[in-house]
C-alpha cells in the first residue's frame, strides 16, 4: 500500500479554502499512485476552532464540506480530521474525529479518546471522549485510527488513567495511523519522536504520523510528519514549517521496502527552530488576516532589530516600516544603528523626534505635577508618545504594529502599558533576552545584518540619562535562569534558593513576575515557541497573594 502524508496549512473556519486544499492534496496523491491519503487533526475546520464549535451552522458547513470531499474519493481512500456529532445525547455534543472516506462516501468515523486539557489545550470544553479506538480494513490491511493525544499516554508521559492503544493487539492491526495538531515548542520534536518510538516498540506496529503545519494566531505548528517502523526507527520525516506531501510505500513487517535507508533528516538547532517558527508565525498572522504591511518602533536596540529582521523575512523588506522615535535621551549611536539595520535589510524607515510631543505633554500636566520630582511617570510619557505616533501611522496607512518586548521584560513587567507594550502581535514575547542575543548571532552567522554595536552595547530603554536595564533588573544571565526555572519548570522560591540563587534576588524577581500579571493580561497575542508561554498556556489569577 502507498500512503500519502499531507501536512498542509489550513485556515480556521474557512471551509471553502480548506476543502480546496484537501481536494488538491487528494488529486496530487492520486496522481502519485497513492492508495490512501492522510490529513491532520481537524484539518477541515483548522485547529483550534475553539468556540466556533458551539455554532450549529459551523458544524453544518463542516458536514456539507465532508460530503463533497467524499464524492471525490473513488479510486483512493482518505482520512481527514474533523468534528462529528455525538448522537447518543449523553455528554458533550461533539467528538474530535478521524473520518475515513472511500467509495464516494463516509465509510467510518473514529473518535478521539484522550482529550488534552492542559497548557494551550482545552478540548474537553467541546468534545466528548471516546471509550476506545476505531479501526478500518482497507486493501487487506487493518488500520488503527488515532487522533493526536491518543498515542501520548506512554510510560514516559503517563497523563491518563488508560491508553486506548492497550487494546490494539486484540485486533491484530497492521498499522497505527495518528492524525495530529501538535503545536510547536523548541522541545517538541524530540519528545514527539520518543512518543512514536515508545508506541511502536510497545505494540510492535508501524506508525504513520501526520501533523498540521502553519500558525494560528499565537500557536505555531511545525509539521515534521513522520513514519516509524515497528522497531522504533524513524523511517521518513517531512519538513519543518513547510507544506509538504510525501508518499511512502508499505511492504513487510518493518513498514518500508527493505532497500530504502532510514531517513537521515538534518535536525535544526534550537535557535534555528525558534527563528523559523517566528518567521512562520508573523507570516501567517498577516496573510491569514489579510494584512500586508508592518510597522515597528526602531530603537537601535537588539529587540527591535530582531523583530525587524523576522518581519522582513516573513513579509518582504519593503512591507516593513521602521520608525525611529528619538528623545532627548536617545544616543547618537542608537539612531545610526537603527538606520544601518534598515539599510542592511532594505526596509523603509522614518525619523520622527518626540522631543516637542513630550514637551507639550509635560506642559499639559504641569498644573497637576507642578514641581514634583520627575520619575517613572515622565519616563512612561515618552514610551506612550511613541505608541501614539506608531498607532497614528498604523491607522492612516494600514500598518499593523509589531510588539518588540521580549519574554524577560514581559515576565517582570519591565515595559510601559499603552506604550512599548502595544501591538497587534508580540514577536519576541516568548523569547528570553539571552535567547534574543543567540538569535542575533544566528542571523549574523553568514554576514553582518544587525550592526555589531546593537549586539554589544548594554541594553537600555533610554528614558532617562545614562539608563541601563541593569539599573532595574538583575543581569539577564541570572534573571533568565530564575525566570525559566519559575515559569517553565514551576520551581518554587525555596527550590530556587536551594539551587544556589541568591534569596533576595529570587524573592524580588518572583514578586515582580506575580505583580505584573495584570499588565500581561493587556498585551497582544504572543507567538508561542517555548513549553510554557504567557497567554492561554499560563493562566494565573491577577488578584492573588502566593
PDB file of C-alpha atoms in Angstrom, residues 34-268:
ATOM      1  CA  UNK A  34      -1.231   6.540  -3.555  1.00  0.00           C
ATOM      2  CA  UNK A  35      -3.869   4.165  -2.223  1.00  0.00           C
ATOM      3  CA  UNK A  36      -4.556   6.182   0.922  1.00  0.00           C
ATOM      4  CA  UNK A  37      -4.093   9.871   1.764  1.00  0.00           C
ATOM      5  CA  UNK A  38      -3.899  11.119   5.360  1.00  0.00           C
ATOM      6  CA  UNK A  39      -4.586  14.688   6.525  1.00  0.00           C
ATOM      7  CA  UNK A  40      -4.036  16.173  10.028  1.00  0.00           C
ATOM      8  CA  UNK A  41      -6.355  16.512  13.019  1.00  0.00           C
ATOM      9  CA  UNK A  42      -9.320  18.880  12.461  1.00  0.00           C
ATOM     10  CA  UNK A  43      -7.916  19.686   9.019  1.00  0.00           C
ATOM     11  CA  UNK A  44     -11.330  20.598   7.636  1.00  0.00           C
ATOM     12  CA  UNK A  45     -12.006  23.230  10.314  1.00  0.00           C
ATOM     13  CA  UNK A  46      -8.458  24.279  11.105  1.00  0.00           C
ATOM     14  CA  UNK A  47      -7.058  23.800  14.612  1.00  0.00           C
ATOM     15  CA  UNK A  48      -8.068  25.012  17.146  1.00  0.00           C
ATOM     16  CA  UNK A  49     -11.585  26.168  16.144  1.00  0.00           C
ATOM     17  CA  UNK A  50     -12.467  26.874  19.800  1.00  0.00           C
ATOM     18  CA  UNK A  51     -15.926  28.405  20.338  1.00  0.00           C
ATOM     19  CA  UNK A  52     -16.790  28.243  16.640  1.00  0.00           C
ATOM     20  CA  UNK A  53     -17.622  24.644  17.527  1.00  0.00           C
ATOM     21  CA  UNK A  54     -20.600  25.917  19.537  1.00  0.00           C
ATOM     22  CA  UNK A  55     -22.296  27.292  16.402  1.00  0.00           C
ATOM     23  CA  UNK A  56     -24.678  24.863  14.716  1.00  0.00           C
ATOM     24  CA  UNK A  57     -24.031  26.467  11.340  1.00  0.00           C
ATOM     25  CA  UNK A  58     -20.307  25.823  11.725  1.00  0.00           C
ATOM     26  CA  UNK A  59     -20.891  22.085  12.191  1.00  0.00           C
ATOM     27  CA  UNK A  60     -23.389  22.057   9.336  1.00  0.00           C
ATOM     28  CA  UNK A  61     -20.827  23.622   6.988  1.00  0.00           C
ATOM     29  CA  UNK A  62     -18.327  21.030   8.115  1.00  0.00           C
ATOM     30  CA  UNK A  63     -20.673  18.140   7.322  1.00  0.00           C
ATOM     31  CA  UNK A  64     -21.591  19.562   3.911  1.00  0.00           C
ATOM     32  CA  UNK A  65     -17.947  20.032   3.011  1.00  0.00           C
ATOM     33  CA  UNK A  66     -17.141  16.485   4.124  1.00  0.00           C
ATOM     34  CA  UNK A  67     -19.864  15.052   1.875  1.00  0.00           C
ATOM     35  CA  UNK A  68     -18.435  16.959  -1.103  1.00  0.00           C
ATOM     36  CA  UNK A  69     -14.936  15.696  -0.371  1.00  0.00           C
ATOM     37  CA  UNK A  70     -16.193  12.120  -0.028  1.00  0.00           C
ATOM     38  CA  UNK A  71     -17.600  12.225  -3.556  1.00  0.00           C
ATOM     39  CA  UNK A  72     -14.052  12.626  -4.904  1.00  0.00           C
ATOM     40  CA  UNK A  73     -12.809   9.524  -3.060  1.00  0.00           C
ATOM     41  CA  UNK A  74     -13.431   6.951  -5.766  1.00  0.00           C
ATOM     42  CA  UNK A  75     -10.057   5.433  -6.530  1.00  0.00           C
ATOM     43  CA  UNK A  76      -8.401   6.448  -3.302  1.00  0.00           C
ATOM     44  CA  UNK A  77      -9.316   6.369   0.394  1.00  0.00           C
ATOM     45  CA  UNK A  78      -8.899   9.429   2.605  1.00  0.00           C
ATOM     46  CA  UNK A  79      -8.508  10.032   6.348  1.00  0.00           C
ATOM     47  CA  UNK A  80      -9.402  13.586   7.458  1.00  0.00           C
ATOM     48  CA  UNK A  81      -9.685  15.182  10.871  1.00  0.00           C
ATOM     49  CA  UNK A  82     -12.986  16.965  11.598  1.00  0.00           C
ATOM     50  CA  UNK A  83     -15.606  17.185  14.348  1.00  0.00           C
ATOM     51  CA  UNK A  84     -18.539  14.785  14.295  1.00  0.00           C
ATOM     52  CA  UNK A  85     -21.825  14.803  16.187  1.00  0.00           C
ATOM     53  CA  UNK A  86     -22.367  12.796  19.345  1.00  0.00           C
ATOM     54  CA  UNK A  87     -25.775  11.283  18.640  1.00  0.00           C
ATOM     55  CA  UNK A  88     -26.017   9.438  21.949  1.00  0.00           C
ATOM     56  CA  UNK A  89     -27.417  12.600  23.590  1.00  0.00           C
ATOM     57  CA  UNK A  90     -25.079  11.954  26.518  1.00  0.00           C
ATOM     58  CA  UNK A  91     -22.080  14.112  27.258  1.00  0.00           C
ATOM     59  CA  UNK A  92     -20.684  16.821  25.004  1.00  0.00           C
ATOM     60  CA  UNK A  93     -22.397  17.275  21.626  1.00  0.00           C
ATOM     61  CA  UNK A  94     -19.303  16.619  19.502  1.00  0.00           C
ATOM     62  CA  UNK A  95     -16.417  14.220  19.017  1.00  0.00           C
ATOM     63  CA  UNK A  96     -12.980  15.076  17.673  1.00  0.00           C
ATOM     64  CA  UNK A  97     -12.810  12.516  14.892  1.00  0.00           C
ATOM     65  CA  UNK A  98     -10.855  10.853  12.127  1.00  0.00           C
ATOM     66  CA  UNK A  99     -13.178  10.428   9.139  1.00  0.00           C
ATOM     67  CA  UNK A 100     -12.480   7.536   6.739  1.00  0.00           C
ATOM     68  CA  UNK A 101     -13.776   8.247   3.237  1.00  0.00           C
ATOM     69  CA  UNK A 102     -13.909   5.638   0.485  1.00  0.00           C
ATOM     70  CA  UNK A 103     -16.083   4.645  -2.481  1.00  0.00           C
ATOM     71  CA  UNK A 104     -17.575   8.142  -2.651  1.00  0.00           C
ATOM     72  CA  UNK A 105     -18.924   8.139   0.898  1.00  0.00           C
ATOM     73  CA  UNK A 106     -18.104   8.227   4.597  1.00  0.00           C
ATOM     74  CA  UNK A 107     -17.349   4.618   5.487  1.00  0.00           C
ATOM     75  CA  UNK A 108     -16.222   5.037   9.088  1.00  0.00           C
ATOM     76  CA  UNK A 109     -15.568   7.578  11.854  1.00  0.00           C
ATOM     77  CA  UNK A 110     -13.110   7.005  14.698  1.00  0.00           C
ATOM     78  CA  UNK A 111     -13.326   9.324  17.705  1.00  0.00           C
ATOM     79  CA  UNK A 112     -10.545  10.698  19.888  1.00  0.00           C
ATOM     80  CA  UNK A 113     -10.333   9.141  23.340  1.00  0.00           C
ATOM     81  CA  UNK A 114      -7.770  11.258  25.196  1.00  0.00           C
ATOM     82  CA  UNK A 115      -8.734  14.944  25.257  1.00  0.00           C
ATOM     83  CA  UNK A 116      -5.926  17.246  26.442  1.00  0.00           C
ATOM     84  CA  UNK A 117      -6.999  19.894  28.906  1.00  0.00           C
ATOM     85  CA  UNK A 118      -3.647  21.401  29.938  1.00  0.00           C
ATOM     86  CA  UNK A 119      -1.386  24.235  28.810  1.00  0.00           C
ATOM     87  CA  UNK A 120      -2.804  25.604  25.497  1.00  0.00           C
ATOM     88  CA  UNK A 121      -5.337  22.785  25.115  1.00  0.00           C
ATOM     89  CA  UNK A 122      -8.985  22.855  26.207  1.00  0.00           C
ATOM     90  CA  UNK A 123     -10.560  20.113  24.099  1.00  0.00           C
ATOM     91  CA  UNK A 124     -12.715  18.749  26.907  1.00  0.00           C
ATOM     92  CA  UNK A 125     -14.575  22.077  26.764  1.00  0.00           C
ATOM     93  CA  UNK A 126     -16.048  20.985  23.418  1.00  0.00           C
ATOM     94  CA  UNK A 127     -15.643  17.248  22.847  1.00  0.00           C
ATOM     95  CA  UNK A 128     -16.828  14.017  24.403  1.00  0.00           C
ATOM     96  CA  UNK A 129     -14.064  11.426  24.843  1.00  0.00           C
ATOM     97  CA  UNK A 130     -14.440   8.097  23.094  1.00  0.00           C
ATOM     98  CA  UNK A 131     -14.202   4.974  25.213  1.00  0.00           C
ATOM     99  CA  UNK A 132     -11.943   3.092  22.831  1.00  0.00           C
ATOM    100  CA  UNK A 133     -10.407   3.452  19.390  1.00  0.00           C
ATOM    101  CA  UNK A 134     -11.511   2.908  15.826  1.00  0.00           C
ATOM    102  CA  UNK A 135     -10.101   0.805  13.031  1.00  0.00           C
ATOM    103  CA  UNK A 136     -10.850   0.052   9.410  1.00  0.00           C
ATOM    104  CA  UNK A 137      -9.899  -2.707   6.993  1.00  0.00           C
ATOM    105  CA  UNK A 138      -8.622  -1.464   3.664  1.00  0.00           C
ATOM    106  CA  UNK A 139      -6.827  -3.266   0.857  1.00  0.00           C
ATOM    107  CA  UNK A 140      -6.169  -6.271   3.045  1.00  0.00           C
ATOM    108  CA  UNK A 141      -4.670  -4.257   5.915  1.00  0.00           C
ATOM    109  CA  UNK A 142      -6.188  -3.389   9.268  1.00  0.00           C
ATOM    110  CA  UNK A 143      -5.622   0.280  10.124  1.00  0.00           C
ATOM    111  CA  UNK A 144      -5.995   1.668  13.645  1.00  0.00           C
ATOM    112  CA  UNK A 145      -7.158   5.298  13.528  1.00  0.00           C
ATOM    113  CA  UNK A 146      -5.997   7.537  16.375  1.00  0.00           C
ATOM    114  CA  UNK A 147      -6.133  11.286  16.910  1.00  0.00           C
ATOM    115  CA  UNK A 148      -3.096  13.128  18.331  1.00  0.00           C
ATOM    116  CA  UNK A 149      -3.222  12.687  22.135  1.00  0.00           C
ATOM    117  CA  UNK A 150      -4.408   9.074  21.790  1.00  0.00           C
ATOM    118  CA  UNK A 151      -0.784   7.932  21.433  1.00  0.00           C
ATOM    119  CA  UNK A 152       0.706  10.241  24.083  1.00  0.00           C
ATOM    120  CA  UNK A 153      -0.097   8.243  27.216  1.00  0.00           C
ATOM    121  CA  UNK A 154       3.245   6.450  27.250  1.00  0.00           C
ATOM    122  CA  UNK A 155       5.203   5.154  30.203  1.00  0.00           C
ATOM    123  CA  UNK A 156       7.461   8.197  29.890  1.00  0.00           C
ATOM    124  CA  UNK A 157       4.495  10.619  29.817  1.00  0.00           C
ATOM    125  CA  UNK A 158       1.669   8.976  31.842  1.00  0.00           C
ATOM    126  CA  UNK A 159      -1.060  11.617  31.904  1.00  0.00           C
ATOM    127  CA  UNK A 160      -4.199   9.477  31.722  1.00  0.00           C
ATOM    128  CA  UNK A 161      -5.579   6.504  33.615  1.00  0.00           C
ATOM    129  CA  UNK A 162      -5.760   4.361  30.484  1.00  0.00           C
ATOM    130  CA  UNK A 163      -4.427   4.136  26.961  1.00  0.00           C
ATOM    131  CA  UNK A 164      -6.808   3.358  24.104  1.00  0.00           C
ATOM    132  CA  UNK A 165      -3.982   1.542  22.329  1.00  0.00           C
ATOM    133  CA  UNK A 166      -3.735  -1.050  25.107  1.00  0.00           C
ATOM    134  CA  UNK A 167      -6.487  -2.911  23.251  1.00  0.00           C
ATOM    135  CA  UNK A 168      -4.711  -2.715  19.928  1.00  0.00           C
ATOM    136  CA  UNK A 169      -3.222  -6.197  19.943  1.00  0.00           C
ATOM    137  CA  UNK A 170      -6.677  -7.709  20.409  1.00  0.00           C
ATOM    138  CA  UNK A 171      -7.490  -6.933  16.783  1.00  0.00           C
ATOM    139  CA  UNK A 172      -4.061  -7.750  15.281  1.00  0.00           C
ATOM    140  CA  UNK A 173      -3.700  -4.490  13.319  1.00  0.00           C
ATOM    141  CA  UNK A 174      -1.110  -3.828  10.636  1.00  0.00           C
ATOM    142  CA  UNK A 175      -0.580  -0.051  11.007  1.00  0.00           C
ATOM    143  CA  UNK A 176      -1.339   2.641  13.566  1.00  0.00           C
ATOM    144  CA  UNK A 177      -2.284   5.936  11.932  1.00  0.00           C
ATOM    145  CA  UNK A 178      -2.200   9.111  14.005  1.00  0.00           C
ATOM    146  CA  UNK A 179      -3.567  12.419  12.733  1.00  0.00           C
ATOM    147  CA  UNK A 180      -2.306  15.316  14.791  1.00  0.00           C
ATOM    148  CA  UNK A 181      -2.345  19.040  15.521  1.00  0.00           C
ATOM    149  CA  UNK A 182       0.698  19.208  17.759  1.00  0.00           C
ATOM    150  CA  UNK A 183       1.810  22.809  18.436  1.00  0.00           C
ATOM    151  CA  UNK A 184       5.456  23.691  18.184  1.00  0.00           C
ATOM    152  CA  UNK A 185       7.782  24.412  21.030  1.00  0.00           C
ATOM    153  CA  UNK A 186      11.537  24.076  20.853  1.00  0.00           C
ATOM    154  CA  UNK A 187      11.458  20.748  22.786  1.00  0.00           C
ATOM    155  CA  UNK A 188       8.507  19.195  20.995  1.00  0.00           C
ATOM    156  CA  UNK A 189      10.206  17.406  18.105  1.00  0.00           C
ATOM    157  CA  UNK A 190      12.445  15.394  20.441  1.00  0.00           C
ATOM    158  CA  UNK A 191       9.530  14.438  22.700  1.00  0.00           C
ATOM    159  CA  UNK A 192       7.348  13.618  19.697  1.00  0.00           C
ATOM    160  CA  UNK A 193       9.874  11.155  18.296  1.00  0.00           C
ATOM    161  CA  UNK A 194      10.207   9.415  21.635  1.00  0.00           C
ATOM    162  CA  UNK A 195       6.415   9.050  21.830  1.00  0.00           C
ATOM    163  CA  UNK A 196       6.347   7.439  18.385  1.00  0.00           C
ATOM    164  CA  UNK A 197       9.241   5.126  19.195  1.00  0.00           C
ATOM    165  CA  UNK A 198       7.731   4.137  22.536  1.00  0.00           C
ATOM    166  CA  UNK A 199       4.394   3.188  20.956  1.00  0.00           C
ATOM    167  CA  UNK A 200       5.981   1.356  18.037  1.00  0.00           C
ATOM    168  CA  UNK A 201       8.129  -0.723  20.362  1.00  0.00           C
ATOM    169  CA  UNK A 202       5.348  -1.387  22.886  1.00  0.00           C
ATOM    170  CA  UNK A 203       2.770  -2.521  20.340  1.00  0.00           C
ATOM    171  CA  UNK A 204       5.271  -3.759  17.721  1.00  0.00           C
ATOM    172  CA  UNK A 205       3.419  -1.894  14.986  1.00  0.00           C
ATOM    173  CA  UNK A 206       4.486   0.752  12.472  1.00  0.00           C
ATOM    174  CA  UNK A 207       3.055   4.256  12.883  1.00  0.00           C
ATOM    175  CA  UNK A 208       2.088   6.869  10.308  1.00  0.00           C
ATOM    176  CA  UNK A 209       2.046  10.308  11.966  1.00  0.00           C
ATOM    177  CA  UNK A 210       0.669  13.366  10.113  1.00  0.00           C
ATOM    178  CA  UNK A 211       0.866  16.785  11.761  1.00  0.00           C
ATOM    179  CA  UNK A 212      -0.543  20.175  10.871  1.00  0.00           C
ATOM    180  CA  UNK A 213       1.745  22.977   9.694  1.00  0.00           C
ATOM    181  CA  UNK A 214       1.197  26.745   9.890  1.00  0.00           C
ATOM    182  CA  UNK A 215       0.410  29.335  12.536  1.00  0.00           C
ATOM    183  CA  UNK A 216      -2.989  30.073  14.048  1.00  0.00           C
ATOM    184  CA  UNK A 217      -2.625  33.363  15.953  1.00  0.00           C
ATOM    185  CA  UNK A 218      -0.202  32.508  18.792  1.00  0.00           C
ATOM    186  CA  UNK A 219       0.031  28.764  18.118  1.00  0.00           C
ATOM    187  CA  UNK A 220       2.609  27.608  15.578  1.00  0.00           C
ATOM    188  CA  UNK A 221       2.536  24.119  14.055  1.00  0.00           C
ATOM    189  CA  UNK A 222       5.798  22.795  12.665  1.00  0.00           C
ATOM    190  CA  UNK A 223       4.630  19.882  10.521  1.00  0.00           C
ATOM    191  CA  UNK A 224       7.506  17.399  10.883  1.00  0.00           C
ATOM    192  CA  UNK A 225       5.206  14.472   9.997  1.00  0.00           C
ATOM    193  CA  UNK A 226       6.897  11.083  10.316  1.00  0.00           C
ATOM    194  CA  UNK A 227       6.702   7.381   9.691  1.00  0.00           C
ATOM    195  CA  UNK A 228       8.090   4.970  12.261  1.00  0.00           C
ATOM    196  CA  UNK A 229       8.660   1.249  11.739  1.00  0.00           C
ATOM    197  CA  UNK A 230       7.791  -1.481  14.213  1.00  0.00           C
ATOM    198  CA  UNK A 231      11.349  -1.445  15.556  1.00  0.00           C
ATOM    199  CA  UNK A 232      11.070   2.202  16.572  1.00  0.00           C
ATOM    200  CA  UNK A 233      13.127   3.648  13.713  1.00  0.00           C
ATOM    201  CA  UNK A 234      12.044   6.950  12.154  1.00  0.00           C
ATOM    202  CA  UNK A 235      11.967   5.866   8.510  1.00  0.00           C
ATOM    203  CA  UNK A 236      10.869   9.106   6.924  1.00  0.00           C
ATOM    204  CA  UNK A 237      10.316  12.657   8.074  1.00  0.00           C
ATOM    205  CA  UNK A 238       8.720  15.674   6.403  1.00  0.00           C
ATOM    206  CA  UNK A 239       9.977  19.248   6.551  1.00  0.00           C
ATOM    207  CA  UNK A 240       9.694  21.674   9.437  1.00  0.00           C
ATOM    208  CA  UNK A 241       7.442  24.712   8.953  1.00  0.00           C
ATOM    209  CA  UNK A 242       6.606  23.964   5.310  1.00  0.00           C
ATOM    210  CA  UNK A 243       3.696  22.430   3.451  1.00  0.00           C
ATOM    211  CA  UNK A 244       4.621  19.074   2.010  1.00  0.00           C
ATOM    212  CA  UNK A 245       3.071  15.908   0.675  1.00  0.00           C
ATOM    213  CA  UNK A 246       5.022  12.652   0.580  1.00  0.00           C
ATOM    214  CA  UNK A 247       4.075   9.149  -0.486  1.00  0.00           C
ATOM    215  CA  UNK A 248       5.517   6.196   1.422  1.00  0.00           C
ATOM    216  CA  UNK A 249       5.171   2.560   0.500  1.00  0.00           C
ATOM    217  CA  UNK A 250       4.360  -0.197   2.928  1.00  0.00           C
ATOM    218  CA  UNK A 251       5.821  -3.641   2.371  1.00  0.00           C
ATOM    219  CA  UNK A 252       6.773  -6.090   5.039  1.00  0.00           C
ATOM    220  CA  UNK A 253       6.808  -6.066   8.803  1.00  0.00           C
ATOM    221  CA  UNK A 254       9.018  -3.027   9.187  1.00  0.00           C
ATOM    222  CA  UNK A 255       6.857  -0.687   7.185  1.00  0.00           C
ATOM    223  CA  UNK A 256       9.025   0.354   4.246  1.00  0.00           C
ATOM    224  CA  UNK A 257      10.765  -1.507   1.462  1.00  0.00           C
ATOM    225  CA  UNK A 258      13.865  -3.182   2.815  1.00  0.00           C
ATOM    226  CA  UNK A 259      16.237  -1.484   0.366  1.00  0.00           C
ATOM    227  CA  UNK A 260      15.270   2.009   1.483  1.00  0.00           C
ATOM    228  CA  UNK A 261      17.551   3.535   4.102  1.00  0.00           C
ATOM    229  CA  UNK A 262      16.276   5.041   7.300  1.00  0.00           C
ATOM    230  CA  UNK A 263      15.688   8.755   6.678  1.00  0.00           C
ATOM    231  CA  UNK A 264      18.655  10.959   7.548  1.00  0.00           C
ATOM    232  CA  UNK A 265      16.871  14.251   8.127  1.00  0.00           C
ATOM    233  CA  UNK A 266      19.132  17.064   9.280  1.00  0.00           C
ATOM    234  CA  UNK A 267      17.868  18.278  12.630  1.00  0.00           C
ATOM    235  CA  UNK A 268      17.763  22.014  13.250  1.00  0.00           C
TER     236      UNK A 268
END
